[in-house]
Coordinates of C-alpha atoms and ligand atoms in Angstrom, one line a residue:
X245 CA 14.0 -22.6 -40.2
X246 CA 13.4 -26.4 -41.3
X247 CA 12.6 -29.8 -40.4
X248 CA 17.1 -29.5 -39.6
X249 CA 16.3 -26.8 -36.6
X250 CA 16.0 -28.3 -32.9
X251 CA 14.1 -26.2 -30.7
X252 CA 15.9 -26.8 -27.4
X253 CA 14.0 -25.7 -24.3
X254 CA 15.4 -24.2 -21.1
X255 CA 13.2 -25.0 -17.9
X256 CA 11.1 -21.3 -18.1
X257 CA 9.5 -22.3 -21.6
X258 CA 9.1 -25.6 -22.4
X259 CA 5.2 -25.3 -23.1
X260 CA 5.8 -22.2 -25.2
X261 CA 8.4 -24.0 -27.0
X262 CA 7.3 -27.3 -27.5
X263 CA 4.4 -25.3 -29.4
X264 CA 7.0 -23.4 -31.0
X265 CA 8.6 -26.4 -32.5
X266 CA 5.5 -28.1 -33.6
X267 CA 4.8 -24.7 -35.3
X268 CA 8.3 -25.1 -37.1
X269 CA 7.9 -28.5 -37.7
X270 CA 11.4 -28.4 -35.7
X271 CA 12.4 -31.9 -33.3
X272 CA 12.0 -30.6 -29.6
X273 CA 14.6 -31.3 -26.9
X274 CA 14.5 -30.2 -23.0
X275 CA 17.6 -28.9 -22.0
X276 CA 18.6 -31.5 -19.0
X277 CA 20.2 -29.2 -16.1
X278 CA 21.8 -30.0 -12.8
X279 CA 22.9 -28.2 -9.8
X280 CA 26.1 -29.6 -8.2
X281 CA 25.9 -28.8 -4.5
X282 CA 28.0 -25.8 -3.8
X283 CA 24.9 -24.3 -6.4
X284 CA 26.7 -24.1 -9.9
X285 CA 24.9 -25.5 -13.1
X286 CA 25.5 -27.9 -15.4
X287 CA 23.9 -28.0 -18.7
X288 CA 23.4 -30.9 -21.5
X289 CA 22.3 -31.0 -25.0
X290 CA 20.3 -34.5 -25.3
X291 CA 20.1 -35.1 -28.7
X292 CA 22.8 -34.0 -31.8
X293 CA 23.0 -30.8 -32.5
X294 CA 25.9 -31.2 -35.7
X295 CA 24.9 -29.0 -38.5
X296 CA 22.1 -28.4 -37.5
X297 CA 20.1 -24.7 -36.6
X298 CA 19.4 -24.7 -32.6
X299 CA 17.2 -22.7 -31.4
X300 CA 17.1 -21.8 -27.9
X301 CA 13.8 -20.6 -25.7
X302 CA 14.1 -19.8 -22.3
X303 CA 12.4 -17.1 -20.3
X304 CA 14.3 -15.0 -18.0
X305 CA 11.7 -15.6 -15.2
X306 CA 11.4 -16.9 -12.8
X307 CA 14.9 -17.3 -11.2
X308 CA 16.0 -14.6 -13.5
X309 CA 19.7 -15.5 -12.5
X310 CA 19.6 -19.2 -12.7
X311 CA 18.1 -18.8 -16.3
X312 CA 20.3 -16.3 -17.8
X313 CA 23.3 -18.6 -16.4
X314 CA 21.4 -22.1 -18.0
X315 CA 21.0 -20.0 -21.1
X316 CA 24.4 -18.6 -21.7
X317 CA 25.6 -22.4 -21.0
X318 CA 23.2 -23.8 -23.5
X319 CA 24.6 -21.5 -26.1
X320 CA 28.0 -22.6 -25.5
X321 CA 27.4 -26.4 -25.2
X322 CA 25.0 -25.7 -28.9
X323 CA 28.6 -24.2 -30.3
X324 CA 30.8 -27.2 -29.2
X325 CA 28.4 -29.7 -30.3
X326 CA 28.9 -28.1 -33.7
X327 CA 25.1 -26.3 -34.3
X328 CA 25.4 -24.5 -37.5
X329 CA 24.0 -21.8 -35.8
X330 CA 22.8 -20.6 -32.1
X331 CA 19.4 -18.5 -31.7
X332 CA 18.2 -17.7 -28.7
X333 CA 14.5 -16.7 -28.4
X334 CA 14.0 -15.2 -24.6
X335 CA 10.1 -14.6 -24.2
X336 CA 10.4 -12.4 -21.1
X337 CA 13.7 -10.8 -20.8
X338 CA 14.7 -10.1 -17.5
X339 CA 17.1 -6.7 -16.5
X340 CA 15.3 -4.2 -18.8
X341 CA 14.1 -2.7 -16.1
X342 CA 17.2 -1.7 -15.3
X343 CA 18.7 0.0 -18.2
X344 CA 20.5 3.2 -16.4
X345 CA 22.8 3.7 -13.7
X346 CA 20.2 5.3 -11.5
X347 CA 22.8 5.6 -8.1
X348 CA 26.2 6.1 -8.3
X349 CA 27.9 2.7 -7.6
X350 CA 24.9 0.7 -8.9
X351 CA 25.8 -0.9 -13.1
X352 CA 24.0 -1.1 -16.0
X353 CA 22.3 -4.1 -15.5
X354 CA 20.5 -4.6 -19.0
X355 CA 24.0 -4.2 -20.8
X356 CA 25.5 -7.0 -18.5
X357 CA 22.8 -9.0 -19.2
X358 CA 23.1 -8.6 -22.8
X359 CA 26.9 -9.5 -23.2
X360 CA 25.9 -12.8 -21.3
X361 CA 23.9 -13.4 -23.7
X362 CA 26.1 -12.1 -26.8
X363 CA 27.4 -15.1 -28.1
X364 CA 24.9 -16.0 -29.7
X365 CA 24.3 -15.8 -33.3
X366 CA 21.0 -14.2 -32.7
X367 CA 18.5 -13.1 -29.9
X368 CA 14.6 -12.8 -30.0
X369 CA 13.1 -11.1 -27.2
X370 CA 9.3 -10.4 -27.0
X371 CA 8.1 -7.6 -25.7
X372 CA 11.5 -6.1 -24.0
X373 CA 11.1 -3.6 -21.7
X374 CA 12.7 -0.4 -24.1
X375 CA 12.0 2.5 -22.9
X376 CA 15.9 4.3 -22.2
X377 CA 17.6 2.0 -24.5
X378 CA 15.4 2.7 -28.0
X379 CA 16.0 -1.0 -29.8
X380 CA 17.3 -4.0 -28.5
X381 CA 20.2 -4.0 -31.0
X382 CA 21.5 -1.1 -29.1
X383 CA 22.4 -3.0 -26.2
X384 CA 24.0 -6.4 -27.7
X385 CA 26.9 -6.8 -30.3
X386 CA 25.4 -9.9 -31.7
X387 CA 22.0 -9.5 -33.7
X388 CA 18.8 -9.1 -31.7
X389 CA 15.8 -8.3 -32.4
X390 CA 12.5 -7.5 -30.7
X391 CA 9.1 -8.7 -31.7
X392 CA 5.4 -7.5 -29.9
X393 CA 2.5 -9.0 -28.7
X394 CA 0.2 -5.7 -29.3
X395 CA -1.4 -7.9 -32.4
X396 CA -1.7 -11.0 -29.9
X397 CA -3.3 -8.4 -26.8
X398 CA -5.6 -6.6 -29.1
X399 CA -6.9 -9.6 -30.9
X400 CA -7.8 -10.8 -27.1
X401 CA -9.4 -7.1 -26.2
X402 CA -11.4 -6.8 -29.0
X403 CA -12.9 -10.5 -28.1
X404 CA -13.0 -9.9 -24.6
X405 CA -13.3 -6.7 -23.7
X406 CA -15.2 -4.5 -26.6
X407 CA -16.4 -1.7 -24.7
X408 CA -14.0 -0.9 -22.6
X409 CA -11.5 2.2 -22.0
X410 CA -8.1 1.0 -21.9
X411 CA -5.6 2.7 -19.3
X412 CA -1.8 2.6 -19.2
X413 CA -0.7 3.1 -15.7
X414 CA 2.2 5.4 -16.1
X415 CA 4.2 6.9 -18.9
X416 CA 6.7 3.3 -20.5
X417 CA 3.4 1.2 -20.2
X418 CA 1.4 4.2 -22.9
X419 CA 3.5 2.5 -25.8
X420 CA 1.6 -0.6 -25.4
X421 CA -1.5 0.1 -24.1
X422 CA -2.3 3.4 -26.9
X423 CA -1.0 1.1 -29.6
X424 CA -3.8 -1.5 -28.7
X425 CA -6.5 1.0 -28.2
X426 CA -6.0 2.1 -31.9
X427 CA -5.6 -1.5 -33.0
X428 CA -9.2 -2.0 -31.5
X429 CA -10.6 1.2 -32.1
X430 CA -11.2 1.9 -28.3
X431 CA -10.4 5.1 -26.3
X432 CA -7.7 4.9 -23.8
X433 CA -6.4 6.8 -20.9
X434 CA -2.7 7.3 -19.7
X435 CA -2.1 7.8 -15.8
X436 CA 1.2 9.2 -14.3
X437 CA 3.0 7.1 -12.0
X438 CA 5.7 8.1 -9.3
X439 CA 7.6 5.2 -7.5
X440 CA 8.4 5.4 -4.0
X441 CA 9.9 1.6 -4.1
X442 CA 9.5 -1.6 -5.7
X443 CA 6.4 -1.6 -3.2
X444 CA 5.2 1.7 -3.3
X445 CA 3.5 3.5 -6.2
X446 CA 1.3 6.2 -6.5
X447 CA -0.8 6.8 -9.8
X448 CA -2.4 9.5 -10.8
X449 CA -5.2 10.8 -14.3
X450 CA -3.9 12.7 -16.9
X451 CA -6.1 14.7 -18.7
X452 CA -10.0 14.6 -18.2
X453 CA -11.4 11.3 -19.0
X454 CA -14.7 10.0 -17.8
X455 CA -14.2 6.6 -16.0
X456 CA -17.3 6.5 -14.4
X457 CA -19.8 3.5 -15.6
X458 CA -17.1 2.1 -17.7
X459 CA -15.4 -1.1 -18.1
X460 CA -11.6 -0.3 -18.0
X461 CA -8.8 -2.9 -19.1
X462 CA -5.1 -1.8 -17.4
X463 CA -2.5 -2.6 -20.0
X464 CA 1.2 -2.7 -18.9
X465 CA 3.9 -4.7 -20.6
X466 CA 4.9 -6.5 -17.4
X467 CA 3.1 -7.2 -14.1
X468 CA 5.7 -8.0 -11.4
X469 CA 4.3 -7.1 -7.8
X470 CA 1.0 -6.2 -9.1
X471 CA 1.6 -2.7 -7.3
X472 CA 1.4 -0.4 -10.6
X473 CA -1.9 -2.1 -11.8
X474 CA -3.3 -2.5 -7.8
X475 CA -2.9 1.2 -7.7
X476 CA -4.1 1.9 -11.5
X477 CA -7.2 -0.2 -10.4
X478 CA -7.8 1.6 -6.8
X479 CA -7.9 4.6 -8.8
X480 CA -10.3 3.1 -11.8
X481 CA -12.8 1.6 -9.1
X482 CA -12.6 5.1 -7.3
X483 CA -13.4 7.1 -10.1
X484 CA -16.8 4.8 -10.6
X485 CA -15.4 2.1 -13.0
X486 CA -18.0 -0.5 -13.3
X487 CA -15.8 -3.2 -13.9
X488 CA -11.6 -3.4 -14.0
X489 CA -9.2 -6.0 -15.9
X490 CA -6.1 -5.9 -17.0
X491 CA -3.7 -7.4 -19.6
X492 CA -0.1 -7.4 -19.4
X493 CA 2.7 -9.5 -21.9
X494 CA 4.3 -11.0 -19.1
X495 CA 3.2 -11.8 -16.0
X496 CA 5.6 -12.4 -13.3
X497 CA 2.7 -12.5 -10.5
X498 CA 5.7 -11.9 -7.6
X499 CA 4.7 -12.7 -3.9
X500 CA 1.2 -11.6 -3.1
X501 CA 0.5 -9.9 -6.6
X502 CA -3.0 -11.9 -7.1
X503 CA -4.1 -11.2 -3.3
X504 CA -3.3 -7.8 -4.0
X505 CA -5.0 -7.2 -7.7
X506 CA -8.0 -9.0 -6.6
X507 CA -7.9 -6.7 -3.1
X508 CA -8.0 -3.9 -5.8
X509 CA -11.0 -4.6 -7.6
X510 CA -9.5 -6.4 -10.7
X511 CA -11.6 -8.8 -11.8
X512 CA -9.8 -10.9 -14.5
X513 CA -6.0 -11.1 -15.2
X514 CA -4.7 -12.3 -18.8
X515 CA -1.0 -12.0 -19.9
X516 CA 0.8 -13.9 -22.6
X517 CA 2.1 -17.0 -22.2
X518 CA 6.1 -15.8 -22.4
X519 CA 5.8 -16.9 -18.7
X520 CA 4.3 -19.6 -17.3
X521 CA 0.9 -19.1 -15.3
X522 CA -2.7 -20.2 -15.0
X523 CA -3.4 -16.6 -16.5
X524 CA -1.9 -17.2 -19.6
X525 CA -4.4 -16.9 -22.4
X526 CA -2.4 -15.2 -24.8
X527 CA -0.1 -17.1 -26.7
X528 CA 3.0 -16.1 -28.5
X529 CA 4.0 -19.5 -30.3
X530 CA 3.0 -18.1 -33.8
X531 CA 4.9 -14.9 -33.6
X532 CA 7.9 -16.3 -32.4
X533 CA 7.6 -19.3 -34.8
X534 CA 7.4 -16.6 -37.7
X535 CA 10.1 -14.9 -36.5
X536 CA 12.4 -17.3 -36.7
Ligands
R5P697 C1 7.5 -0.4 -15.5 O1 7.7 0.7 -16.0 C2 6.7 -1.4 -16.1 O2 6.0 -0.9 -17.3 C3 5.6 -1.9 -15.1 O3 4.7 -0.9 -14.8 C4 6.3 -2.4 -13.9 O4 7.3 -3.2 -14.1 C5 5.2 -3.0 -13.0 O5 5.9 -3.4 -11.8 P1 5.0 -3.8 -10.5 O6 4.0 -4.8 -10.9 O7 6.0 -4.3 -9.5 O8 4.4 -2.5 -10.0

């Protein structure tokens, strides 16, 4: 990308991609959006767009709904204002969670999402939940790709958190949190997890790790009620951890998450700023700036 690509961003990034377009020595536009009162949206491209590579950031949280529709709007008004091309980079993408039909009569959410989203030349998600669906290109027709944060997370842990054990708090969350233990050089632990409800985990050790005396750092890729990492922390601070933290890629922090980690012994809470919060110390500009 050059000094021709306008970094345009949606209302869930516009931090992240303000520092993305400095990083891409790319102009910088907000995407102006309005509600009309029966609740629809209504999108505009502020500055011109003609010939030129757009490049669209917008998280899907929060309002997971609202962004995805301000998104797929922005790609469309990028196209009829003549872009050369449409990429859309989506730092925390939302419906990965739900990438199975787990009850008859319920849809594959994740797919949905992605043919939203499909009409652009290419997608960039950080981080995306994978776990039934192998590679992101597997679930759009248009080109996507996925990039990590492990780099951005272990860099952190290895300044932050040196002698520590690092604990993934069920089985999806291992892929991140082993991949940073070996980055770092660190021992980690992987729990099992059963889940009740959105509310309601239960966490168990696997294997037999000594906890006791230690410092450990929970690593999930995201952090949406706090109930996985709560749990993962009850069970940390039970089995004599001295200290507990945790690091996640995004943090959604949903209702009482905080109230609830800090209930559960954690004692700091980092993510990466692919959301917007006061606990994100991790940035991602670079990564997705060399992406792109
Ligand atoms: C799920 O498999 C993810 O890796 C996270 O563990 C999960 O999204 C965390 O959700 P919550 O914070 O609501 O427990």
């Amino acid at each position: 990308m050059n000094h021709r690509a306008v970094v345009i961003a949606g209302g869930n990034s516009v931090q992240l991609a303000k520092k993305v377009a400095k990083r891409l020595r790319a102009s910088f536009t907000p995407l102006h959006v309005s509600r009309f009162p029966d609740g629809e949206s209504s999108v505009r491209i502020q500055v011109n767009v003609e010939g030129k590579a757009v490049i669209i950031i917008n998280a899907l949280y929060p309002q997971a709904n609202e962004a995805l529709m301000d998104t797929a709007l922005a790609i469309d008004a990028a196209k009829h204002a003549g872009a050369l091309s449409v990429n859309v980079v989506v730092p925390y993408l939302a419906y990965m969670r739900q990438d199975k039909v787990f009850n008859r009569g319920e849809s594959l959410s994740a797919g949905v999402m992605a043919r939203v989203l499909d009409d652009a030349d290419r997608v960039i998600a950080v981080d995306p939940h994978l776990h039934r669906i192998h590679q992101l290109g597997d679930l759009f027709k248009t080109r996507a790709e996925s990039m990590t944060a492990n780099g951005a997370l272990a860099s952190y842990v290895q300044k932050h958190y040196r002698n520590s054990i690092i604990v993934g708090p069920d089985a999806e969350s291992y892929q991140w949190a082993r991949a940073i233990a070996e980055q770092v050089g660190l021992q980690s632990a992987i729990l099992t997890k059963t889940r009740f409800s959105s509310t309601r985990v239960a966490v168990k050790l696997h294997g037999h790790v000594s906890i006791k005396g230690r410092h450990v750092v929970i690593v999930d890729d995201v952090l949406s009620t706090g109930h996985t990492v709560a749990e993962a922390a009850k069970l940390a601070r039970r089995l004599g951890a001295k200290r507990v933290s945790c690091v996640t890629v995004h943090g959604l922090y949903v209702d009482d998450a905080v109230r609830l980690l800090k209930r559960a012994g954690v004692k700091d809470i980092v993510c990466t700023n692919t959301t917007t919060s006061k606990f994100a110390k991790i940035d991602v500009s670079e990564l997705i700036a060399d992406a792109l």
